[in-house]
Amino acid sequence: MGTPELLLTALAEDPAGLLPARQQMALSLGWHIVLACFGVAFPAIIFAMHWRGIYRDDADALVLAQRWAKVSAVLFAIGAVSGTVLSFEMGLLWPGLMGTYGDVLGLPFAFEGLAFFLEAIFLGIYLYGWGRMPPRRHLLMIVPMAFMGIFGAFCVIAVNAWMNVPVGFDVVDGRVTNIDPWAVLLNPGAFFQFLHMWIAAYMVVGFLIASVYAVGMLKGRRDRRHRLGFTLPFVFASLATIVQPVVGHLLGGRLAETQPAKLAAFELATETESPSPLVIGGFLIDGEVRWALEIPYLGSLFARNSFTKGVQGLDTIPVEDQPPVNITHWAFQSMVGIGTLLVLVVVLYWFARWRGRDLLDHRLFLRFISISGVLAVIAMEAGWIATEVGRQPWIVYGVMRTSEGAGSNSGLWWLLGITAVVYAAMTAGAVLVLRSMARRWRAGEEDLPSPYGPEAQLPHGSARR
Amino acid sequence: MTLPLAVAAALFVGVLAYGLFGGADFGSGFYDLLAGGPAKGAELRTLIDHSIGPVWEANHVWLIYVLVMWWTAFPESFAAAMSTLILPFLLALLGIVLRGASFAFRKYSATLGQARVFGAFFALSSVVTPFFFGTIAGAIASGRVPAEGRGELIGSWVNPTSLFGGVIAVGTCAFLGGVFLAADAARGGSERLAEQLRVRTLAVGLVTGAIVFAALVPLERDAPTLADGLETQAAPLVIASALAGVATLVLLVRRRYAIARFTAVAAVAAVLLGWGVGQYPWLLVDQVTIEDAAGADATLAALLVAAGLAAVLVVPALAYLYRLTQTEAWSHH
């Protein structure tokens, strides 16, 4: 059965809330995840820059750190509200999941809330601490943010890993019992999945910031600040990019045992072959793979760490338990493809630099870097789609179908429409504000004027921060 | 104390904290809305930005704490409340989104025109959001959220108790916000602004106090279980709230802003606590008790560990943040 037919069947049988709920979740989580990356990776990058400013007495670095802090304030604010949206949506969209498994999966969220709390507090202290605290103490205020961003990400990923490989409860006579919330928090799937996402966050944020300065350099702004603003995030991004395939491989190695259907979709394996080929591109149409490039042995090597063991084929999995194969396959391949491209470019840059050549003088390289941030975002989103769509039709793998987790509210289509409008407006607002900040910084206004009206002054008589 | 009750208490601490600190932030938006045109209102808006800028995000997290504690400890009641009260929850959520984003955007907007647009969103949603949270509290307290199935989509939150709840929420937020802003203005040496805020806050306090006591009459019929609780087990809290409220008004009249912050917090805390104690032992009034709604014991115990960690880690950090913003330390540099 092809994907459109599957979709039609799904529409006919599933509760009215299922499809809008999935679209809504895709939109709001897909949007939030980019900002979450900033919450995870940006504090460490700002810390490095701020550290350089203080300990190497680098005035340019201090200016950059302070500007980035202001950018992070805007991003953190909209990340906080889009995160709040998600916590509402857990109940609004997935009453079946939360009513049944709320007390199983809740603990990691509680710890995530704790982490987020500390992040928000120290962000407040850090942002408003510029010029108001002894410099070294002020620098330390960003450290809890960096750690809590990482810990919070681990907690959220722990829940997702649990949805993929559920542990910490039994179902006896249809009732959920023997709940062990700590087993959910510390579930074995969480670690590598977290590591993969954490590193992805550094790629996304590192390349995005580097992109901004690459664009500046393309426009002829070749001052030291642009060079520094490019290099430091690029170092973070480079390290992350090179490590990422290794972590991804370790993470994927578990799939053969835990989620064979997802692995089969990743690899477009219609039937079990030993050894399996690596299938690049291609579509599954009416049960047959078309237009694919097959490289013998590599599928087994990448997926199973072996030249002989094969990837279990889709034919061993009942149709009603298969994920949407083409979406999953293409999302996975896009992630890997872009990741590989980024590895090559990063290696090229550092190799050239080692040989005494500076690729920043080459417009072609700068042009590539200026889209590298968007590429990293696409790779991350694709990876997320691969893991989430690949889990379907289960919301809790093997235990609860997504259709059982959803409610019966068909009015959710309205909600989706409104959400799309609000998020589009929020995106436009953020872009507008960030661009105008950059423009004014270029114009030499470091302390932005008060936007509240002509001649507004702080009652405290202090300069605006 | 049983395990479910202990967790319910920890959850209610979050409700209290959100009502007080988040409430004061929402209340600041109320004065932002009424501050007047760009020239006339500039000073007050700058004060509001300076006053809540460093703390609003931390204050906002209490809401997430409450939601997470609720769905983890009392999962079925959370799903039930979300499906019955989907509209006010969504409207409150819309308010939160618009408010948070536009507050951040306004601060860095390029032109006065942009700042005014973002400012309008911020101020309006600051008033709208607590209203819907108030209606949600009213719906739960008046027994309109069934433990299973779905209650009325509209009637559950459009009824006397909910509407009074909404108005009282807006009023108490504005009262708190006004007291804190007046104290900030006075500390910053802006006498004129403090005076302006003092008069407005006194008016808000008198009106809100009157509404709180007027609400007790319709509550008798519309939410008998809560009304009964308020007249018996929660009566001392109702009285304490009235006394603290009056004390705040007197302190405002005498321009003792610094102390008025404490009595205002006490007055609002007593109202909120009165609600909680008044509807005990119900989680969803007349539908399901705290004990019956509770999830697995292991989860409840783990949640208490998380709450304990929060007390150890979050409270000192939060205290440091408040100390920096609520004292002279950050006014000078």
CSV table of N, CA and C in Angstrom, one decimal, chain A residues 205-295:
chain,number,residue,atom,x,y,z
A,205,VAL,N,23.8,25.9,16.4
A,205,VAL,CA,24.1,27.3,16.9
A,205,VAL,C,25.4,27.8,16.3
A,206,GLY,N,26.4,26.9,16.3
A,206,GLY,CA,27.7,27.3,15.9
A,206,GLY,C,27.7,27.7,14.4
A,207,PHE,N,27.0,26.9,13.5
A,207,PHE,CA,27.0,27.3,12.1
A,207,PHE,C,26.1,28.5,11.9
A,208,LEU,N,25.0,28.6,12.7
A,208,LEU,CA,24.1,29.8,12.5
A,208,LEU,C,24.9,31.1,12.8
A,209,ILE,N,25.6,31.1,13.9
A,209,ILE,CA,26.3,32.3,14.2
A,209,ILE,C,27.4,32.6,13.2
A,210,ALA,N,28.1,31.5,12.9
A,210,ALA,CA,29.2,31.7,11.9
A,210,ALA,C,28.6,32.2,10.6
A,211,SER,N,27.4,31.7,10.2
A,211,SER,CA,26.8,32.2,9.0
A,211,SER,C,26.6,33.7,9.0
A,212,VAL,N,26.1,34.2,10.1
A,212,VAL,CA,25.9,35.6,10.2
A,212,VAL,C,27.2,36.4,9.9
A,213,TYR,N,28.3,36.0,10.4
A,213,TYR,CA,29.5,36.7,10.2
A,213,TYR,C,30.1,36.4,8.8
A,214,ALA,N,29.8,35.3,8.3
A,214,ALA,CA,30.2,35.0,6.9
A,214,ALA,C,29.5,35.9,5.9
A,215,VAL,N,28.2,36.1,6.2
A,215,VAL,CA,27.5,37.1,5.3
A,215,VAL,C,28.1,38.5,5.5
A,216,GLY,N,28.4,38.9,6.7
A,216,GLY,CA,29.1,40.2,6.9
A,216,GLY,C,30.4,40.3,6.1
A,217,MET,N,31.2,39.2,6.1
A,217,MET,CA,32.5,39.2,5.4
A,217,MET,C,32.2,39.3,3.9
A,218,LEU,N,31.2,38.6,3.4
A,218,LEU,CA,30.9,38.6,2.0
A,218,LEU,C,30.5,40.1,1.6
A,219,LYS,N,29.9,40.8,2.5
A,219,LYS,CA,29.6,42.2,2.2
A,219,LYS,C,30.8,43.1,2.5
A,220,GLY,N,31.9,42.6,2.7
A,220,GLY,CA,33.1,43.4,2.8
A,220,GLY,C,33.5,43.8,4.2
A,221,ARG,N,32.8,43.4,5.2
A,221,ARG,CA,33.1,43.8,6.6
A,221,ARG,C,34.2,42.8,7.1
A,222,ARG,N,35.4,43.3,7.0
A,222,ARG,CA,36.5,42.3,7.3
A,222,ARG,C,37.3,42.8,8.5
A,223,ASP,N,36.6,43.3,9.5
A,223,ASP,CA,37.3,43.7,10.7
A,223,ASP,C,37.5,42.5,11.6
A,224,ARG,N,38.2,42.8,12.7
A,224,ARG,CA,38.6,41.7,13.6
A,224,ARG,C,37.4,41.1,14.3
A,225,ARG,N,36.4,41.9,14.6
A,225,ARG,CA,35.2,41.4,15.2
A,225,ARG,C,34.5,40.4,14.4
A,226,HIS,N,34.5,40.6,13.1
A,226,HIS,CA,33.8,39.6,12.2
A,226,HIS,C,34.6,38.3,12.2
A,227,ARG,N,35.9,38.5,12.2
A,227,ARG,CA,36.8,37.3,12.2
A,227,ARG,C,36.6,36.5,13.5
A,228,LEU,N,36.6,37.2,14.6
A,228,LEU,CA,36.4,36.5,15.9
A,228,LEU,C,35.0,35.9,16.0
A,229,GLY,N,34.0,36.7,15.6
A,229,GLY,CA,32.6,36.3,15.6
A,229,GLY,C,32.4,35.0,14.8
A,230,PHE,N,33.2,34.9,13.7
A,230,PHE,CA,33.1,33.7,12.9
A,230,PHE,C,33.8,32.5,13.6
A,231,THR,N,35.1,32.8,14.0
A,231,THR,CA,36.0,31.7,14.3
A,231,THR,C,35.5,30.9,15.5
A,232,LEU,N,35.2,31.6,16.6
A,232,LEU,CA,34.9,30.9,17.8
A,232,LEU,C,33.7,30.0,17.7
A,233,PRO,N,32.5,30.5,17.2
A,233,PRO,CA,31.4,29.5,17.0
A,233,PRO,C,31.8,28.4,16.0
A,234,PHE,N,32.6,28.7,15.0
A,234,PHE,CA,33.0,27.7,14.0
A,234,PHE,C,33.8,26.6,14.6
A,235,VAL,N,34.6,27.0,15.6
A,235,VAL,CA,35.4,25.9,16.3
A,235,VAL,C,34.4,25.0,17.0
A,236,PHE,N,33.4,25.5,17.7
A,236,PHE,CA,32.4,24.7,18.4
A,236,PHE,C,31.7,23.8,17.3
A,237,ALA,N,31.3,24.4,16.3
A,237,ALA,CA,30.6,23.7,15.2
A,237,ALA,C,31.4,22.6,14.6
A,238,SER,N,32.7,22.9,14.4
A,238,SER,CA,33.6,21.9,13.8
A,238,SER,C,33.8,20.7,14.6
A,239,LEU,N,34.1,20.9,15.9
A,239,LEU,CA,34.2,19.8,16.8
A,239,LEU,C,33.0,18.9,16.8
A,240,ALA,N,31.8,19.6,16.9
A,240,ALA,CA,30.5,18.9,17.0
A,240,ALA,C,30.3,18.1,15.7
A,241,THR,N,30.6,18.7,14.6
A,241,THR,CA,30.4,18.1,13.3
A,241,THR,C,31.2,16.8,13.1
A,242,ILE,N,32.4,16.9,13.6
A,242,ILE,CA,33.3,15.7,13.4
A,242,ILE,C,32.9,14.5,14.3
A,243,VAL,N,32.5,14.9,15.5
A,243,VAL,CA,32.1,13.8,16.5
A,243,VAL,C,30.8,13.2,16.1
A,244,GLN,N,29.9,14.0,15.5
A,244,GLN,CA,28.5,13.6,15.3
A,244,GLN,C,28.3,12.3,14.6
A,245,PRO,N,29.0,12.0,13.5
A,245,PRO,CA,28.8,10.7,12.8
A,245,PRO,C,29.1,9.5,13.7
A,246,VAL,N,30.1,9.6,14.6
A,246,VAL,CA,30.4,8.5,15.5
A,246,VAL,C,29.3,8.3,16.5
A,247,VAL,N,28.8,9.4,17.1
A,247,VAL,CA,27.7,9.2,18.0
A,247,VAL,C,26.4,8.7,17.3
A,248,GLY,N,26.2,9.2,16.1
A,248,GLY,CA,25.0,8.8,15.4
A,248,GLY,C,25.1,7.3,15.1
A,249,HIS,N,26.3,6.8,14.8
A,249,HIS,CA,26.5,5.4,14.5
A,249,HIS,C,26.2,4.5,15.7
A,250,LEU,N,26.7,5.0,16.9
A,250,LEU,CA,26.5,4.3,18.1
A,250,LEU,C,25.0,4.2,18.4
A,251,LEU,N,24.3,5.4,18.2
A,251,LEU,CA,22.9,5.4,18.5
A,251,LEU,C,22.1,4.5,17.6
A,252,GLY,N,22.5,4.5,16.3
A,252,GLY,CA,21.8,3.7,15.3
A,252,GLY,C,22.0,2.2,15.5
A,253,GLY,N,23.1,1.9,16.1
A,253,GLY,CA,23.5,0.5,16.3
A,253,GLY,C,22.5,-0.2,17.2
A,254,ARG,N,21.7,0.5,18.0
A,254,ARG,CA,20.7,-0.1,18.9
A,254,ARG,C,19.4,-0.5,18.2
A,255,LEU,N,19.2,0.2,17.0
A,255,LEU,CA,17.9,0.1,16.4
A,255,LEU,C,17.6,-1.3,15.9
A,256,ALA,N,18.6,-2.1,15.5
A,256,ALA,CA,18.3,-3.4,15.0
A,256,ALA,C,17.5,-4.2,16.0
A,257,GLU,N,17.9,-4.0,17.3
A,257,GLU,CA,17.2,-4.7,18.4
A,257,GLU,C,15.9,-4.0,18.8
A,258,THR,N,16.0,-2.7,19.0
A,258,THR,CA,14.9,-2.0,19.7
A,258,THR,C,13.8,-1.6,18.7
A,259,GLN,N,14.1,-1.2,17.6
A,259,GLN,CA,13.1,-0.7,16.6
A,259,GLN,C,13.4,-1.1,15.2
A,260,PRO,N,13.2,-2.4,14.9
A,260,PRO,CA,13.6,-2.9,13.6
A,260,PRO,C,12.7,-2.2,12.5
A,261,ALA,N,11.5,-1.9,12.8
A,261,ALA,CA,10.7,-1.2,11.7
A,261,ALA,C,11.3,0.1,11.3
A,262,LYS,N,11.8,0.8,12.3
A,262,LYS,CA,12.4,2.1,12.0
A,262,LYS,C,13.7,1.9,11.2
A,263,LEU,N,14.5,1.0,11.6
A,263,LEU,CA,15.7,0.7,10.9
A,263,LEU,C,15.4,0.3,9.4
A,264,ALA,N,14.4,-0.5,9.3
A,264,ALA,CA,14.1,-1.0,7.9
A,264,ALA,C,13.7,0.2,7.0
A,265,ALA,N,12.9,1.1,7.7
A,265,ALA,CA,12.5,2.3,6.9
A,265,ALA,C,13.7,3.2,6.6
A,266,PHE,N,14.6,3.4,7.6
A,266,PHE,CA,15.8,4.2,7.3
A,266,PHE,C,16.6,3.6,6.1
A,267,GLU,N,16.7,2.3,6.1
A,267,GLU,CA,17.6,1.7,5.1
A,267,GLU,C,16.8,1.3,3.9
A,268,LEU,N,15.5,1.5,3.9
A,268,LEU,CA,14.6,1.1,2.8
A,268,LEU,C,14.8,-0.4,2.5
A,269,ALA,N,14.8,-1.2,3.5
A,269,ALA,CA,15.0,-2.6,3.4
A,269,ALA,C,13.6,-3.3,3.3
A,270,THR,N,13.3,-3.7,2.0
A,270,THR,CA,12.0,-4.3,1.9
A,270,THR,C,12.0,-5.7,2.4
A,271,GLU,N,13.1,-6.4,2.1
A,271,GLU,CA,13.2,-7.8,2.7
A,271,GLU,C,14.6,-8.0,3.3
A,272,THR,N,14.7,-8.9,4.2
A,272,THR,CA,16.0,-9.1,4.9
A,272,THR,C,17.0,-9.7,3.9
A,273,GLU,N,18.1,-9.0,3.7
A,273,GLU,CA,19.2,-9.5,2.9
A,273,GLU,C,20.5,-9.5,3.8
A,274,SER,N,21.2,-10.6,3.7
A,274,SER,CA,22.5,-10.6,4.4
A,274,SER,C,23.6,-10.9,3.5
A,275,PRO,N,24.5,-10.0,3.3
A,275,PRO,CA,24.6,-8.7,3.9
A,275,PRO,C,23.6,-7.7,3.1
A,276,SER,N,23.3,-6.6,3.8
A,276,SER,CA,22.4,-5.6,3.2
A,276,SER,C,23.2,-4.6,2.5
A,277,PRO,N,22.6,-4.1,1.4
A,277,PRO,CA,23.3,-3.0,0.7
A,277,PRO,C,22.9,-1.6,1.4
A,278,LEU,N,23.7,-0.6,1.1
A,278,LEU,CA,23.3,0.7,1.5
A,278,LEU,C,22.4,1.3,0.4
A,279,VAL,N,21.2,1.7,0.7
A,279,VAL,CA,20.3,2.2,-0.3
A,279,VAL,C,20.3,3.8,-0.2
A,280,ILE,N,20.8,4.4,-1.3
A,280,ILE,CA,20.8,5.8,-1.3
A,280,ILE,C,19.7,6.4,-2.2
A,281,GLY,N,18.9,7.3,-1.7
A,281,GLY,CA,17.8,7.8,-2.4
A,281,GLY,C,16.7,6.8,-2.6
A,282,GLY,N,15.9,7.0,-3.6
A,282,GLY,CA,14.9,6.0,-3.9
A,282,GLY,C,13.6,6.2,-3.1
A,283,PHE,N,12.5,5.5,-3.7
A,283,PHE,CA,11.2,5.6,-3.0
A,283,PHE,C,10.7,4.2,-3.0
A,284,LEU,N,9.8,3.9,-2.0
A,284,LEU,CA,9.1,2.7,-1.9
A,284,LEU,C,7.8,2.9,-2.5
A,285,ILE,N,7.5,2.3,-3.7
A,285,ILE,CA,6.3,2.5,-4.4
A,285,ILE,C,5.7,1.1,-4.6
A,286,ASP,N,4.5,0.9,-4.1
A,286,ASP,CA,3.8,-0.4,-4.2
A,286,ASP,C,4.7,-1.6,-3.8
A,287,GLY,N,5.4,-1.4,-2.7
A,287,GLY,CA,6.2,-2.5,-2.1
A,287,GLY,C,7.5,-2.7,-2.8
A,288,GLU,N,7.8,-1.8,-3.8
A,288,GLU,CA,9.1,-2.0,-4.5
A,288,GLU,C,9.9,-0.7,-4.4
A,289,VAL,N,11.3,-0.9,-4.3
A,289,VAL,CA,12.1,0.2,-4.2
A,289,VAL,C,12.5,0.7,-5.6
A,290,ARG,N,12.2,2.0,-5.9
A,290,ARG,CA,12.5,2.5,-7.2
A,290,ARG,C,13.6,3.6,-7.1
A,291,TRP,N,14.3,3.8,-8.2
A,291,TRP,CA,15.2,4.9,-8.4
A,291,TRP,C,16.2,5.0,-7.2
A,292,ALA,N,16.7,3.9,-6.7
A,292,ALA,CA,17.7,4.0,-5.6
A,292,ALA,C,19.0,3.5,-6.1
A,293,LEU,N,20.1,4.1,-5.4
A,293,LEU,CA,21.4,3.6,-5.7
A,293,LEU,C,21.8,2.7,-4.6
A,294,GLU,N,22.2,1.4,-4.9
A,294,GLU,CA,22.5,0.5,-3.9
A,294,GLU,C,24.0,0.1,-3.9
A,295,ILE,N,24.6,0.3,-2.7
A,295,ILE,CA,26.0,-0.1,-2.6
A,295,ILE,C,26.1,-1.3,-1.7
